[in-house]
Every structure is written in C-alpha cells, then in structure tokens.
PDB file of N, CA and C in Angstrom:
ATOM      1  N   PRO A  26    -190.984  84.348  19.161  1.00  0.00           N
ATOM      2  CA  PRO A  26    -189.786  85.031  18.713  1.00  0.00           C
ATOM      3  C   PRO A  26    -188.496  84.528  19.065  1.00  0.00           C
ATOM      4  N   PRO A  27    -187.449  84.462  18.285  1.00  0.00           N
ATOM      5  CA  PRO A  27    -186.260  83.642  18.532  1.00  0.00           C
ATOM      6  C   PRO A  27    -185.658  84.257  19.806  1.00  0.00           C
ATOM      7  N   ASP A  28    -185.766  85.487  20.071  1.00  0.00           N
ATOM      8  CA  ASP A  28    -184.904  86.289  21.175  1.00  0.00           C
ATOM      9  C   ASP A  28    -185.944  86.079  22.776  1.00  0.00           C
ATOM     10  N   ALA A  29    -186.951  85.380  22.476  1.00  0.00           N
ATOM     11  CA  ALA A  29    -188.070  85.213  23.747  1.00  0.00           C
ATOM     12  C   ALA A  29    -187.200  84.330  24.756  1.00  0.00           C
ATOM     13  N   ASP A  30    -187.511  84.558  26.223  1.00  0.00           N
ATOM     14  CA  ASP A  30    -186.952  83.593  26.908  1.00  0.00           C
ATOM     15  C   ASP A  30    -188.138  82.656  27.290  1.00  0.00           C
ATOM     16  N   ASP A  31    -187.797  81.320  28.131  1.00  0.00           N
ATOM     17  CA  ASP A  31    -188.725  80.207  28.436  1.00  0.00           C
ATOM     18  C   ASP A  31    -189.890  80.922  28.898  1.00  0.00           C
ATOM     19  N   VAL A  32    -189.723  82.064  30.079  1.00  0.00           N
ATOM     20  CA  VAL A  32    -190.917  82.435  30.502  1.00  0.00           C
ATOM     21  C   VAL A  32    -192.103  83.048  29.572  1.00  0.00           C
ATOM     22  N   ASP A  33    -191.394  84.018  28.961  1.00  0.00           N
ATOM     23  CA  ASP A  33    -192.374  84.332  27.683  1.00  0.00           C
ATOM     24  C   ASP A  33    -192.878  83.419  26.847  1.00  0.00           C
ATOM     25  N   LEU A  34    -192.384  82.295  26.431  1.00  0.00           N
ATOM     26  CA  LEU A  34    -193.201  81.498  25.699  1.00  0.00           C
ATOM     27  C   LEU A  34    -194.164  80.650  26.435  1.00  0.00           C
ATOM     28  N   LEU A  35    -193.986  80.264  27.916  1.00  0.00           N
ATOM     29  CA  LEU A  35    -194.767  79.640  28.542  1.00  0.00           C
ATOM     30  C   LEU A  35    -195.946  80.691  28.865  1.00  0.00           C
ATOM     31  N   LEU A  36    -195.785  81.893  28.890  1.00  0.00           N
ATOM     32  CA  LEU A  36    -197.001  82.829  28.942  1.00  0.00           C
ATOM     33  C   LEU A  36    -197.677  82.905  27.730  1.00  0.00           C
ATOM     34  N   VAL A  37    -196.896  82.827  26.528  1.00  0.00           N
ATOM     35  CA  VAL A  37    -197.578  82.889  25.148  1.00  0.00           C
ATOM     36  C   VAL A  37    -198.123  81.813  25.224  1.00  0.00           C
ATOM     37  N   ALA A  38    -197.995  80.668  25.389  1.00  0.00           N
ATOM     38  CA  ALA A  38    -198.660  79.213  25.366  1.00  0.00           C
ATOM     39  C   ALA A  38    -199.926  79.408  26.509  1.00  0.00           C
ATOM     40  N   ALA A  39    -199.912  79.902  27.466  1.00  0.00           N
ATOM     41  CA  ALA A  39    -200.824  80.016  28.461  1.00  0.00           C
ATOM     42  C   ALA A  39    -201.857  80.720  27.689  1.00  0.00           C
ATOM     43  N   LEU A  40    -201.755  81.864  27.043  1.00  0.00           N
ATOM     44  CA  LEU A  40    -202.609  82.768  26.270  1.00  0.00           C
ATOM     45  C   LEU A  40    -203.348  82.212  25.216  1.00  0.00           C
ATOM     46  N   HIS A  41    -202.370  80.964  24.687  1.00  0.00           N
ATOM     47  CA  HIS A  41    -203.406  80.488  23.495  1.00  0.00           C
ATOM     48  C   HIS A  41    -203.774  78.993  23.536  1.00  0.00           C
ATOM     49  N   VAL A  42    -203.890  78.771  24.839  1.00  0.00           N
ATOM     50  CA  VAL A  42    -204.329  77.406  25.134  1.00  0.00           C
ATOM     51  C   VAL A  42    -205.943  77.579  24.847  1.00  0.00           C
ATOM     52  N   GLY A  43    -206.467  76.409  24.104  1.00  0.00           N
ATOM     53  CA  GLY A  43    -207.758  76.182  23.778  1.00  0.00           C
ATOM     54  C   GLY A  43    -208.272  77.354  22.585  1.00  0.00           C
ATOM     55  N   ALA A  44    -207.096  77.797  21.949  1.00  0.00           N
ATOM     56  CA  ALA A  44    -207.286  78.663  20.461  1.00  0.00           C
ATOM     57  C   ALA A  44    -207.265  77.748  19.388  1.00  0.00           C
ATOM     58  N   ALA A  45    -206.844  76.756  19.643  1.00  0.00           N
ATOM     59  CA  ALA A  45    -206.656  75.746  18.466  1.00  0.00           C
ATOM     60  C   ALA A  45    -208.028  75.703  17.503  1.00  0.00           C
ATOM     61  N   THR A  46    -208.109  75.605  16.446  1.00  0.00           N
ATOM     62  CA  THR A  46    -208.892  75.663  15.302  1.00  0.00           C
ATOM     63  C   THR A  46    -208.707  74.282  14.831  1.00  0.00           C
ATOM     64  N   GLU A  47    -209.702  73.473  14.131  1.00  0.00           N
ATOM     65  CA  GLU A  47    -209.902  72.222  13.660  1.00  0.00           C
ATOM     66  C   GLU A  47    -208.554  71.969  12.851  1.00  0.00           C
ATOM     67  N   ARG A  48    -208.136  72.786  12.263  1.00  0.00           N
ATOM     68  CA  ARG A  48    -206.971  72.856  11.098  1.00  0.00           C
ATOM     69  C   ARG A  48    -205.789  72.717  11.941  1.00  0.00           C
ATOM     70  N   THR A  49    -205.562  73.405  13.202  1.00  0.00           N
ATOM     71  CA  THR A  49    -204.117  73.578  13.890  1.00  0.00           C
ATOM     72  C   THR A  49    -204.396  72.458  15.068  1.00  0.00           C
ATOM     73  N   ALA A  50    -205.353  72.002  15.220  1.00  0.00           N
ATOM     74  CA  ALA A  50    -205.499  71.364  16.403  1.00  0.00           C
ATOM     75  C   ALA A  50    -204.420  69.655  16.568  1.00  0.00           C
ATOM     76  N   ARG A  51    -203.600  69.290  17.437  1.00  0.00           N
ATOM     77  CA  ARG A  51    -202.799  68.310  17.428  1.00  0.00           C
ATOM     78  C   ARG A  51    -203.285  67.385  18.549  1.00  0.00           C
ATOM     79  N   PRO A  52    -203.199  65.943  18.314  1.00  0.00           N
ATOM     80  CA  PRO A  52    -203.584  65.088  19.208  1.00  0.00           C
ATOM     81  C   PRO A  52    -203.136  65.260  20.949  1.00  0.00           C
ATOM     82  N   ALA A  53    -203.622  65.232  21.991  1.00  0.00           N
ATOM     83  CA  ALA A  53    -203.192  65.112  23.019  1.00  0.00           C
ATOM     84  C   ALA A  53    -202.976  63.519  23.608  1.00  0.00           C
ATOM     85  N   THR A  54    -201.908  63.604  24.694  1.00  0.00           N
ATOM     86  CA  THR A  54    -201.845  62.097  25.366  1.00  0.00           C
ATOM     87  C   THR A  54    -201.990  62.342  26.688  1.00  0.00           C
ATOM     88  N   ARG A  55    -202.764  61.601  27.166  1.00  0.00           N
ATOM     89  CA  ARG A  55    -202.645  61.410  28.913  1.00  0.00           C
ATOM     90  C   ARG A  55    -201.433  60.815  29.349  1.00  0.00           C
ATOM     91  N   ILE A  56    -200.840  61.724  30.397  1.00  0.00           N
ATOM     92  CA  ILE A  56    -199.354  61.121  30.489  1.00  0.00           C
ATOM     93  C   ILE A  56    -199.855  60.161  31.979  1.00  0.00           C
ATOM     94  N   ARG A  57    -200.240  60.909  33.125  1.00  0.00           N
ATOM     95  CA  ARG A  57    -200.567  60.238  34.131  1.00  0.00           C
ATOM     96  C   ARG A  57    -201.899  60.936  34.937  1.00  0.00           C
ATOM     97  N   GLY A  58    -202.120  60.326  35.812  1.00  0.00           N
ATOM     98  CA  GLY A  58    -203.060  60.779  37.062  1.00  0.00           C
ATOM     99  C   GLY A  58    -202.299  61.486  37.837  1.00  0.00           C
ATOM    100  N   ASP A  59    -202.547  62.538  38.616  1.00  0.00           N
ATOM    101  CA  ASP A  59    -201.817  63.119  39.903  1.00  0.00           C
ATOM    102  C   ASP A  59    -202.425  63.798  40.808  1.00  0.00           C
ATOM    103  N   ARG A  60    -201.844  64.499  41.659  1.00  0.00           N
ATOM    104  CA  ARG A  60    -202.606  65.403  42.772  1.00  0.00           C
ATOM    105  C   ARG A  60    -202.158  66.615  42.534  1.00  0.00           C
ATOM    106  N   LEU A  61    -202.637  67.766  42.635  1.00  0.00           N
ATOM    107  CA  LEU A  61    -202.311  69.238  42.721  1.00  0.00           C
ATOM    108  C   LEU A  61    -203.293  69.888  43.728  1.00  0.00           C
ATOM    109  N   ALA A  62    -203.234  70.812  44.541  1.00  0.00           N
ATOM    110  CA  ALA A  62    -203.957  71.435  45.623  1.00  0.00           C
ATOM    111  C   ALA A  62    -204.970  70.458  46.192  1.00  0.00           C
ATOM    112  N   ASP A  63    -204.755  69.243  46.472  1.00  0.00           N
ATOM    113  CA  ASP A  63    -205.586  68.441  47.216  1.00  0.00           C
ATOM    114  C   ASP A  63    -206.475  67.892  46.289  1.00  0.00           C
ATOM    115  N   ARG A  64    -206.582  67.994  44.879  1.00  0.00           N
ATOM    116  CA  ARG A  64    -207.446  67.791  43.929  1.00  0.00           C
ATOM    117  C   ARG A  64    -206.749  66.716  42.922  1.00  0.00           C
ATOM    118  N   ALA A  65    -207.706  65.539  42.764  1.00  0.00           N
ATOM    119  CA  ALA A  65    -207.082  65.025  41.377  1.00  0.00           C
ATOM    120  C   ALA A  65    -207.190  65.497  40.401  1.00  0.00           C
ATOM    121  N   VAL A  66    -206.015  65.270  39.263  1.00  0.00           N
ATOM    122  CA  VAL A  66    -205.798  65.862  37.861  1.00  0.00           C
ATOM    123  C   VAL A  66    -205.464  64.891  36.934  1.00  0.00           C
ATOM    124  N   ASP A  67    -205.640  65.002  35.923  1.00  0.00           N
ATOM    125  CA  ASP A  67    -204.984  64.495  34.489  1.00  0.00           C
ATOM    126  C   ASP A  67    -204.042  65.379  33.947  1.00  0.00           C
ATOM    127  N   VAL A  68    -202.710  64.468  33.812  1.00  0.00           N
ATOM    128  CA  VAL A  68    -201.691  65.365  33.053  1.00  0.00           C
ATOM    129  C   VAL A  68    -201.727  64.997  31.690  1.00  0.00           C
ATOM    130  N   ILE A  69    -202.051  65.948  30.645  1.00  0.00           N
ATOM    131  CA  ILE A  69    -201.956  65.711  29.299  1.00  0.00           C
ATOM    132  C   ILE A  69    -200.851  66.123  28.593  1.00  0.00           C
ATOM    133  N   GLU A  70    -200.306  65.947  27.614  1.00  0.00           N
ATOM    134  CA  GLU A  70    -199.359  66.577  26.915  1.00  0.00           C
ATOM    135  C   GLU A  70    -199.558  66.590  25.262  1.00  0.00           C
ATOM    136  N   VAL A  71    -199.399  67.892  24.821  1.00  0.00           N
ATOM    137  CA  VAL A  71    -199.783  68.185  23.462  1.00  0.00           C
ATOM    138  C   VAL A  71    -198.401  68.737  23.040  1.00  0.00           C
ATOM    139  N   ASP A  72    -198.278  68.668  21.714  1.00  0.00           N
ATOM    140  CA  ASP A  72    -196.963  69.033  21.070  1.00  0.00           C
ATOM    141  C   ASP A  72    -197.642  70.619  20.452  1.00  0.00           C
ATOM    142  N   ALA A  73    -197.308  71.416  21.079  1.00  0.00           N
ATOM    143  CA  ALA A  73    -197.363  72.760  20.850  1.00  0.00           C
ATOM    144  C   ALA A  73    -196.701  73.589  19.934  1.00  0.00           C
ATOM    145  N   GLU A  74    -197.204  74.470  19.327  1.00  0.00           N
ATOM    146  CA  GLU A  74    -196.240  74.960  18.248  1.00  0.00           C
ATOM    147  C   GLU A  74    -194.903  75.441  18.898  1.00  0.00           C
ATOM    148  N   ARG A  75    -194.762  75.845  20.315  1.00  0.00           N
ATOM    149  CA  ARG A  75    -193.331  76.275  20.377  1.00  0.00           C
ATOM    150  C   ARG A  75    -192.990  75.235  21.572  1.00  0.00           C
ATOM    151  N   GLY A  76    -193.063  74.060  21.375  1.00  0.00           N
ATOM    152  CA  GLY A  76    -192.675  72.931  22.033  1.00  0.00           C
ATOM    153  C   GLY A  76    -193.914  72.047  22.852  1.00  0.00           C
ATOM    154  N   THR A  77    -193.237  71.250  23.583  1.00  0.00           N
ATOM    155  CA  THR A  77    -194.165  70.234  24.458  1.00  0.00           C
ATOM    156  C   THR A  77    -194.747  71.110  25.434  1.00  0.00           C
ATOM    157  N   LEU A  78    -196.001  70.933  25.815  1.00  0.00           N
ATOM    158  CA  LEU A  78    -197.089  71.557  26.385  1.00  0.00           C
ATOM    159  C   LEU A  78    -197.558  70.441  27.276  1.00  0.00           C
ATOM    160  N   ARG A  79    -197.641  70.621  28.755  1.00  0.00           N
ATOM    161  CA  ARG A  79    -198.381  70.027  29.426  1.00  0.00           C
ATOM    162  C   ARG A  79    -199.544  70.421  30.136  1.00  0.00           C
ATOM    163  N   CYS A  80    -200.606  69.942  30.309  1.00  0.00           N
ATOM    164  CA  CYS A  80    -201.901  70.612  30.897  1.00  0.00           C
ATOM    165  C   CYS A  80    -201.987  69.627  32.240  1.00  0.00           C
ATOM    166  N   TRP A  81    -202.322  70.520  32.940  1.00  0.00           N
ATOM    167  CA  TRP A  81    -203.042  69.672  34.390  1.00  0.00           C
ATOM    168  C   TRP A  81    -204.396  70.198  34.509  1.00  0.00           C
ATOM    169  N   ILE A  82    -205.169  69.069  34.610  1.00  0.00           N
ATOM    170  CA  ILE A  82    -206.654  69.704  34.316  1.00  0.00           C
ATOM    171  C   ILE A  82    -207.547  68.759  35.353  1.00  0.00           C
ATOM    172  N   ASP A  83    -207.891  69.416  36.254  1.00  0.00           N
ATOM    173  CA  ASP A  83    -209.042  68.721  37.166  1.00  0.00           C
ATOM    174  C   ASP A  83    -210.009  67.957  36.688  1.00  0.00           C
ATOM    175  N   ARG A  84    -210.808  67.307  37.757  1.00  0.00           N
ATOM    176  CA  ARG A  84    -212.054  66.253  37.280  1.00  0.00           C
ATOM    177  C   ARG A  84    -213.042  67.324  36.919  1.00  0.00           C
ATOM    178  N   SER A  85    -213.214  68.698  37.066  1.00  0.00           N
ATOM    179  CA  SER A  85    -214.251  69.506  36.858  1.00  0.00           C
ATOM    180  C   SER A  85    -214.031  70.385  35.614  1.00  0.00           C
ATOM    181  N   GLY A  86    -212.772  69.928  35.145  1.00  0.00           N
ATOM    182  CA  GLY A  86    -212.467  70.431  33.799  1.00  0.00           C
ATOM    183  C   GLY A  86    -211.574  71.583  33.806  1.00  0.00           C
ATOM    184  N   LEU A  87    -211.107  72.081  35.041  1.00  0.00           N
ATOM    185  CA  LEU A  87    -210.457  73.466  35.278  1.00  0.00           C
ATOM    186  C   LEU A  87    -209.127  73.165  34.992  1.00  0.00           C
ATOM    187  N   LEU A  88    -208.339  74.141  33.975  1.00  0.00           N
ATOM    188  CA  LEU A  88    -206.997  74.061  33.723  1.00  0.00           C
ATOM    189  C   LEU A  88    -206.461  74.398  35.070  1.00  0.00           C
ATOM    190  N   ARG A  89    -205.248  73.678  35.854  1.00  0.00           N
ATOM    191  CA  ARG A  89    -204.761  73.921  37.050  1.00  0.00           C
ATOM    192  C   ARG A  89    -203.184  74.454  36.903  1.00  0.00           C
ATOM    193  N   ARG A  90    -202.809  73.405  36.203  1.00  0.00           N
ATOM    194  CA  ARG A  90    -201.146  74.034  35.855  1.00  0.00           C
ATOM    195  C   ARG A  90    -201.005  73.791  34.208  1.00  0.00           C
ATOM    196  N   LEU A  91    -200.170  74.599  34.002  1.00  0.00           N
ATOM    197  CA  LEU A  91    -199.512  74.509  32.417  1.00  0.00           C
ATOM    198  C   LEU A  91    -197.877  74.417  32.533  1.00  0.00           C
ATOM    199  N   GLU A  92    -197.295  73.438  31.901  1.00  0.00           N
ATOM    200  CA  GLU A  92    -195.890  73.328  31.917  1.00  0.00           C
ATOM    201  C   GLU A  92    -195.409  73.090  30.547  1.00  0.00           C
ATOM    202  N   LEU A  93    -194.433  73.687  30.294  1.00  0.00           N
ATOM    203  CA  LEU A  93    -193.787  74.313  28.898  1.00  0.00           C
ATOM    204  C   LEU A  93    -192.389  73.625  28.908  1.00  0.00           C
ATOM    205  N   ARG A  94    -191.950  72.762  27.939  1.00  0.00           N
ATOM    206  CA  ARG A  94    -190.732  72.223  28.318  1.00  0.00           C
ATOM    207  C   ARG A  94    -189.572  73.201  27.548  1.00  0.00           C
ATOM    208  N   THR A  95    -188.634  73.574  28.361  1.00  0.00           N
ATOM    209  CA  THR A  95    -187.665  74.547  28.135  1.00  0.00           C
ATOM    210  C   THR A  95    -186.602  74.174  26.938  1.00  0.00           C
ATOM    211  N   ARG A  96    -185.676  75.104  26.462  1.00  0.00           N
ATOM    212  CA  ARG A  96    -184.602  74.784  25.727  1.00  0.00           C
ATOM    213  C   ARG A  96    -183.589  73.947  26.538  1.00  0.00           C
ATOM    214  N   LEU A  97    -183.475  74.125  27.704  1.00  0.00           N
ATOM    215  CA  LEU A  97    -182.771  73.279  28.394  1.00  0.00           C
ATOM    216  C   LEU A  97    -183.194  71.825  28.903  1.00  0.00           C
ATOM    217  N   GLY A  98    -184.535  71.510  28.516  1.00  0.00           N
ATOM    218  CA  GLY A  98    -185.012  70.162  28.548  1.00  0.00           C
ATOM    219  C   GLY A  98    -185.557  70.157  30.138  1.00  0.00           C
ATOM    220  N   THR A  99    -185.714  70.909  31.103  1.00  0.00           N
ATOM    221  CA  THR A  99    -186.649  71.071  32.338  1.00  0.00           C
ATOM    222  C   THR A  99    -187.877  71.902  31.794  1.00  0.00           C
ATOM    223  N   TYR A 100    -188.926  72.050  32.560  1.00  0.00           N
ATOM    224  CA  TYR A 100    -190.319  72.742  32.299  1.00  0.00           C
ATOM    225  C   TYR A 100    -190.299  73.624  33.228  1.00  0.00           C
ATOM    226  N   ALA A 101    -190.988  74.925  32.581  1.00  0.00           N
ATOM    227  CA  ALA A 101    -191.407  76.064  33.008  1.00  0.00           C
ATOM    228  C   ALA A 101    -192.964  75.531  33.130  1.00  0.00           C
ATOM    229  N   GLN A 102    -193.108  76.306  34.740  1.00  0.00           N
ATOM    230  CA  GLN A 102    -194.373  76.042  35.295  1.00  0.00           C
ATOM    231  C   GLN A 102    -195.206  77.140  35.498  1.00  0.00           C
ATOM    232  N   LEU A 103    -196.539  77.186  35.251  1.00  0.00           N
ATOM    233  CA  LEU A 103    -197.610  78.198  35.790  1.00  0.00           C
ATOM    234  C   LEU A 103    -198.620  77.589  36.535  1.00  0.00           C
ATOM    235  N   ASP A 104    -198.698  77.772  37.618  1.00  0.00           N
ATOM    236  CA  ASP A 104    -199.963  77.379  38.360  1.00  0.00           C
ATOM    237  C   ASP A 104    -200.921  78.425  38.228  1.00  0.00           C
ATOM    238  N   LEU A 105    -202.288  77.929  38.112  1.00  0.00           N
ATOM    239  CA  LEU A 105    -203.409  78.481  37.931  1.00  0.00           C
ATOM    240  C   LEU A 105    -204.590  78.003  39.255  1.00  0.00           C
ATOM    241  N   ALA A 106    -204.847  79.317  39.937  1.00  0.00           N
ATOM    242  CA  ALA A 106    -206.100  79.144  40.759  1.00  0.00           C
ATOM    243  C   ALA A 106    -207.155  79.384  40.470  1.00  0.00           C
ATOM    244  N   PRO A 107    -208.691  78.969  40.489  1.00  0.00           N
ATOM    245  CA  PRO A 107    -209.677  79.806  40.125  1.00  0.00           C
ATOM    246  C   PRO A 107    -210.008  80.654  41.239  1.00  0.00           C
ATOM    247  N   GLY A 108    -210.748  81.479  41.030  1.00  0.00           N
ATOM    248  CA  GLY A 108    -211.354  82.659  42.114  1.00  0.00           C
ATOM    249  C   GLY A 108    -211.928  83.754  41.462  1.00  0.00           C
ATOM    250  N   PRO A 109    -212.384  84.294  42.430  1.00  0.00           N
ATOM    251  CA  PRO A 109    -213.160  85.768  41.604  1.00  0.00           C
ATOM    252  C   PRO A 109    -212.301  86.883  40.931  1.00  0.00           C
ATOM    253  N   VAL A 110    -212.658  87.180  40.065  1.00  0.00           N
ATOM    254  CA  VAL A 110    -211.936  88.173  39.045  1.00  0.00           C
ATOM    255  C   VAL A 110    -212.110  89.477  39.376  1.00  0.00           C
ATOM    256  N   PRO A 111    -211.161  90.318  40.116  1.00  0.00           N
ATOM    257  CA  PRO A 111    -211.224  91.677  40.283  1.00  0.00           C
ATOM    258  C   PRO A 111    -212.098  92.428  39.593  1.00  0.00           C
ATOM    259  N   ALA A 112    -212.888  93.383  40.026  1.00  0.00           N
ATOM    260  CA  ALA A 112    -213.610  94.403  39.005  1.00  0.00           C
ATOM    261  C   ALA A 112    -212.458  95.345  38.401  1.00  0.00           C
ATOM    262  N   LEU A 113    -212.393  95.584  37.065  1.00  0.00           N
ATOM    263  CA  LEU A 113    -211.641  96.798  36.624  1.00  0.00           C
ATOM    264  C   LEU A 113    -212.237  98.141  36.464  1.00  0.00           C
ATOM    265  N   PRO A 114    -211.197  99.084  36.400  1.00  0.00           N
ATOM    266  CA  PRO A 114    -211.908 100.240  36.453  1.00  0.00           C
ATOM    267  C   PRO A 114    -212.233 100.621  35.283  1.00  0.00           C
ATOM    268  N   PRO A 115    -213.417 101.662  35.397  1.00  0.00           N
ATOM    269  CA  PRO A 115    -213.992 101.966  33.993  1.00  0.00           C
ATOM    270  C   PRO A 115    -212.999 102.606  33.293  1.00  0.00           C
ATOM    271  N   VAL A 116    -213.193 102.539  31.954  1.00  0.00           N
ATOM    272  CA  VAL A 116    -212.262 102.921  30.765  1.00  0.00           C
ATOM    273  C   VAL A 116    -212.896 104.671  30.849  1.00  0.00           C
ATOM    274  N   SER A 117    -212.159 105.507  30.816  1.00  0.00           N
ATOM    275  CA  SER A 117    -212.518 106.973  30.829  1.00  0.00           C
ATOM    276  C   SER A 117    -212.488 107.078  29.405  1.00  0.00           C
ATOM    277  N   PRO A 118    -213.348 107.966  29.067  1.00  0.00           N
ATOM    278  CA  PRO A 118    -213.592 108.329  27.415  1.00  0.00           C
ATOM    279  C   PRO A 118    -212.293 109.409  26.839  1.00  0.00           C
ATOM    280  N   SER A 119    -211.618 108.864  25.771  1.00  0.00           N
ATOM    281  CA  SER A 119    -210.603 109.838  25.435  1.00  0.00           C
ATOM    282  C   SER A 119    -211.011 111.251  25.142  1.00  0.00           C
ATOM    283  N   PRO A 120    -210.306 112.260  25.167  1.00  0.00           N
ATOM    284  CA  PRO A 120    -210.282 113.669  25.116  1.00  0.00           C
ATOM    285  C   PRO A 120    -210.901 113.744  23.676  1.00  0.00           C
ATOM    286  N   ALA A 121    -212.121 114.619  23.334  1.00  0.00           N
ATOM    287  CA  ALA A 121    -212.335 115.023  22.320  1.00  0.00           C
ATOM    288  C   ALA A 121    -211.425 115.951  21.398  1.00  0.00           C
ATOM    289  N   ARG A 122    -211.022 115.616  20.230  1.00  0.00           N
ATOM    290  CA  ARG A 122    -210.151 116.412  19.402  1.00  0.00           C
ATOM    291  C   ARG A 122    -210.773 117.289  18.785  1.00  0.00           C
ATOM    292  N   PRO A 123    -210.141 118.588  19.010  1.00  0.00           N
ATOM    293  CA  PRO A 123    -210.734 119.790  18.298  1.00  0.00           C
ATOM    294  C   PRO A 123    -210.882 119.489  16.556  1.00  0.00           C
ATOM    295  N   ARG A 124    -212.098 119.854  15.829  1.00  0.00           N
ATOM    296  CA  ARG A 124    -212.329 119.784  14.487  1.00  0.00           C
ATOM    297  C   ARG A 124    -211.362 120.952  13.942  1.00  0.00           C
ATOM    298  N   ALA A 125    -211.034 120.307  12.542  1.00  0.00           N
ATOM    299  CA  ALA A 125    -210.242 121.560  11.821  1.00  0.00           C
ATOM    300  C   ALA A 125    -211.269 122.195  11.201  1.00  0.00           C
ATOM    301  N   PRO A 126    -211.110 123.540  11.137  1.00  0.00           N
ATOM    302  CA  PRO A 126    -212.071 124.487  10.298  1.00  0.00           C
ATOM    303  C   PRO A 126    -212.585 124.045   8.796  1.00  0.00           C
ATOM    304  N   ARG A 127    -213.598 123.979   8.351  1.00  0.00           N
ATOM    305  CA  ARG A 127    -213.991 123.707   6.910  1.00  0.00           C
ATOM    306  C   ARG A 127    -213.663 124.708   6.153  1.00  0.00           C
TER     307      ARG A 127
END
C-alpha cells in the first residue's frame, strides 16, 4: 500500500518469502559470503515486488536475515533465529447461535 511505512513493507516481504510461483519468480544474485551469529551465510539479492530484498541464508538453508531497501536508500533489517515454536492456546468453539423458529 502507498501509505505503508518501510517496516510494514519489510514484514510483508518476510511473509511472502518463498511464495513466488514459477510465473512470478525472479532471478536471484549472490552478493557475497558473510558471517552472522557465528555462522557462514550467503547473501543473495532479488528484485522483489516491493523493492530490492536481500536474504541471508546459512549453509543449512535456513533464512537468518531479511533486508529490504527503503525509500531513503537504506536497508530495513529483520533478523530471524530458529528455535522452538511455543504452543498456541486451543481455540475455543464459538457459542452456538439460537435457531430461528420455523
């Protein structure tokens, strides 16, 4: 959306990573090797729908960082750390609605 700020755009990009289909996929370019959280990573860049997106991927294939080029020319950054996912509380059933008389 035009009124979204750069953080909104970064979060939208993060949620859409890996969602490209064969029709919408764009080529990626390896920018460099680097280190992040004491791990070797490859930094790749793709021309995403909402701007240039950099993905930092470790050697096991895990996504460790996303960077989105902002409108000011800097990068908004989202670091990702693998770990256990907390259990979600169960969804309580919605209350039954009274039926209308026939």
